[in-house]
PDB file of C-alpha atoms in Angstrom:
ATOM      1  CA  UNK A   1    -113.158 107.828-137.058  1.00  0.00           C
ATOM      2  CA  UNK A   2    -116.370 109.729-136.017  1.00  0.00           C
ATOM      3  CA  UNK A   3    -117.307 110.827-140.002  1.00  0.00           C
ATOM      4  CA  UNK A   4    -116.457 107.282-140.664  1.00  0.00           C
ATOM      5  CA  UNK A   5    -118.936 105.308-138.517  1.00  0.00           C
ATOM      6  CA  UNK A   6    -121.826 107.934-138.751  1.00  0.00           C
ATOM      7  CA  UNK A   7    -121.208 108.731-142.926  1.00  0.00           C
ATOM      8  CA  UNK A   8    -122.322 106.667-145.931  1.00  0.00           C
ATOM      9  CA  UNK A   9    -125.082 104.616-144.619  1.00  0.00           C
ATOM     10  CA  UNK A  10    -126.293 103.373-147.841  1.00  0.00           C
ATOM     11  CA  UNK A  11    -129.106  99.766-147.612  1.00  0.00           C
ATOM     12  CA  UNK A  12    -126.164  96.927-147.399  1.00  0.00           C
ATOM     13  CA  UNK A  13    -124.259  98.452-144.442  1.00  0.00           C
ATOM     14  CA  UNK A  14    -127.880  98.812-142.662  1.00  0.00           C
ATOM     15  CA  UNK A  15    -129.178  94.825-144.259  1.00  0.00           C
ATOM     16  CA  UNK A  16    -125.032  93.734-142.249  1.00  0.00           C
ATOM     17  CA  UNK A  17    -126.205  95.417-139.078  1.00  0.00           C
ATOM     18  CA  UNK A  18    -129.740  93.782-139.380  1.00  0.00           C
ATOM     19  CA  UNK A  19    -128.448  90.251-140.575  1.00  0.00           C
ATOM     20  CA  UNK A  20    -125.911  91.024-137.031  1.00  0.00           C
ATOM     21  CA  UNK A  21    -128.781  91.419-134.784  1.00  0.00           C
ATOM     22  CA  UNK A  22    -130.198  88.434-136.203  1.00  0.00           C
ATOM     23  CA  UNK A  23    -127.201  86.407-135.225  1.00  0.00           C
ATOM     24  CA  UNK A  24    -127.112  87.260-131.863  1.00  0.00           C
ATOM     25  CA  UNK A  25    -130.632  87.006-131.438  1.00  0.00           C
ATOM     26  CA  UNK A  26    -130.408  83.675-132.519  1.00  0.00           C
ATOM     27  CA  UNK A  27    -127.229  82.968-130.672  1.00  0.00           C
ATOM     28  CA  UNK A  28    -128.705  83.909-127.320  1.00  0.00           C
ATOM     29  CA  UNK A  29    -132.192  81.854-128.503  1.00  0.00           C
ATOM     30  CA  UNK A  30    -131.111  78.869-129.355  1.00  0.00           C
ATOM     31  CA  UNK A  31    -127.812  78.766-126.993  1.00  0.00           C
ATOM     32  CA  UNK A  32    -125.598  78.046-130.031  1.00  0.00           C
ATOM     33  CA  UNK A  33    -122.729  80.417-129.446  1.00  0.00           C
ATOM     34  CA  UNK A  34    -120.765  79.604-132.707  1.00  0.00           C
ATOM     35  CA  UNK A  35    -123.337  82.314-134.575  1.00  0.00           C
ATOM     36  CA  UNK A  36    -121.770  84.999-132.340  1.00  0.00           C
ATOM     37  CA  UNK A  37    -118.777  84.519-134.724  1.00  0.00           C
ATOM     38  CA  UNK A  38    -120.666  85.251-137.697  1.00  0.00           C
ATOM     39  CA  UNK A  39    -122.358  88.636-135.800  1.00  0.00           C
ATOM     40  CA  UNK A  40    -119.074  89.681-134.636  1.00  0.00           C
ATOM     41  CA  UNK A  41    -118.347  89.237-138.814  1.00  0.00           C
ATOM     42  CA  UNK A  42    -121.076  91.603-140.323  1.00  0.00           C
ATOM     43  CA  UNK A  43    -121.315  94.126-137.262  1.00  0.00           C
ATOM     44  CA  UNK A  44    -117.865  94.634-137.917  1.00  0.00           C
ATOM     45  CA  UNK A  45    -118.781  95.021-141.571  1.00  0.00           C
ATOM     46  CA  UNK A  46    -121.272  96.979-140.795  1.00  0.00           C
ATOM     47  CA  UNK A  47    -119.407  99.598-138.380  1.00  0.00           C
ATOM     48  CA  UNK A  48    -116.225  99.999-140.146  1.00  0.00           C
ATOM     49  CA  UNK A  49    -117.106  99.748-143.429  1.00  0.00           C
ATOM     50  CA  UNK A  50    -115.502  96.744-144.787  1.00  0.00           C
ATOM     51  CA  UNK A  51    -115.718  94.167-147.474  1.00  0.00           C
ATOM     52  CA  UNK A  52    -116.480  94.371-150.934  1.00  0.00           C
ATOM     53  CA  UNK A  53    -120.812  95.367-151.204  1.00  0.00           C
ATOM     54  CA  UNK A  54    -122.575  97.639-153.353  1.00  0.00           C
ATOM     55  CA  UNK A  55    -120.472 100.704-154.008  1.00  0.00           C
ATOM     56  CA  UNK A  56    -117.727  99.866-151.453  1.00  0.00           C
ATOM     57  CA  UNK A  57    -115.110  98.394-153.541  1.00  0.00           C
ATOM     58  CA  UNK A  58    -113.176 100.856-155.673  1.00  0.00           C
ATOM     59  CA  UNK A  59    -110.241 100.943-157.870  1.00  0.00           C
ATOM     60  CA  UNK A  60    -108.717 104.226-158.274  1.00  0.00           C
ATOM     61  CA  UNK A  61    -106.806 104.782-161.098  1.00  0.00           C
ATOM     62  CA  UNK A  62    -104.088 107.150-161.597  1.00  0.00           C
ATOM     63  CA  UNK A  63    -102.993 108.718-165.286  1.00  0.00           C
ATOM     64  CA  UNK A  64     -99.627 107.454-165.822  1.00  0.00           C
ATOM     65  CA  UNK A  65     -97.250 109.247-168.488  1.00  0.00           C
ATOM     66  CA  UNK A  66     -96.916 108.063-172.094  1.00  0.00           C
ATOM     67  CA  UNK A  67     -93.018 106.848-170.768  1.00  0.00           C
ATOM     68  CA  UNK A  68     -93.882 105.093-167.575  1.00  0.00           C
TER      69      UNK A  68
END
């Protein structure tokens, strides 16, 4: 979990957490609470390395026998 959250920091994770902060910012500023959801969204992107950016969706193939 720990190499996870502090590993592979490449520029979308870091423009998630800053597009996050934004939200909330903007949540608490103009008292509409419905852009929390969206924070909660792309801070959880952000941490845990989800979704499908640049260089985080991968298909691994594996070399299947001429008879399978």
């Amino acid at each position: 979990m720990k190499q996870l959250l502090f590993t592979n920091w490449y520029i979308m994770r870091w423009i998630r957490l800053g597009l996050a902060l934004f939200l909330f910012f903007q949540a608490y500023s103009t008292h509409e609470w419905f852009f929390l959801v969206f924070g909660v969204f792309f801070l959880a992107q952000a941490i845990f390395h989800l979704g499908c950016g640049a260089k985080s969706c991968q298909v691994f193939y594996t070399k299947k026998g001429k008879h399978e």
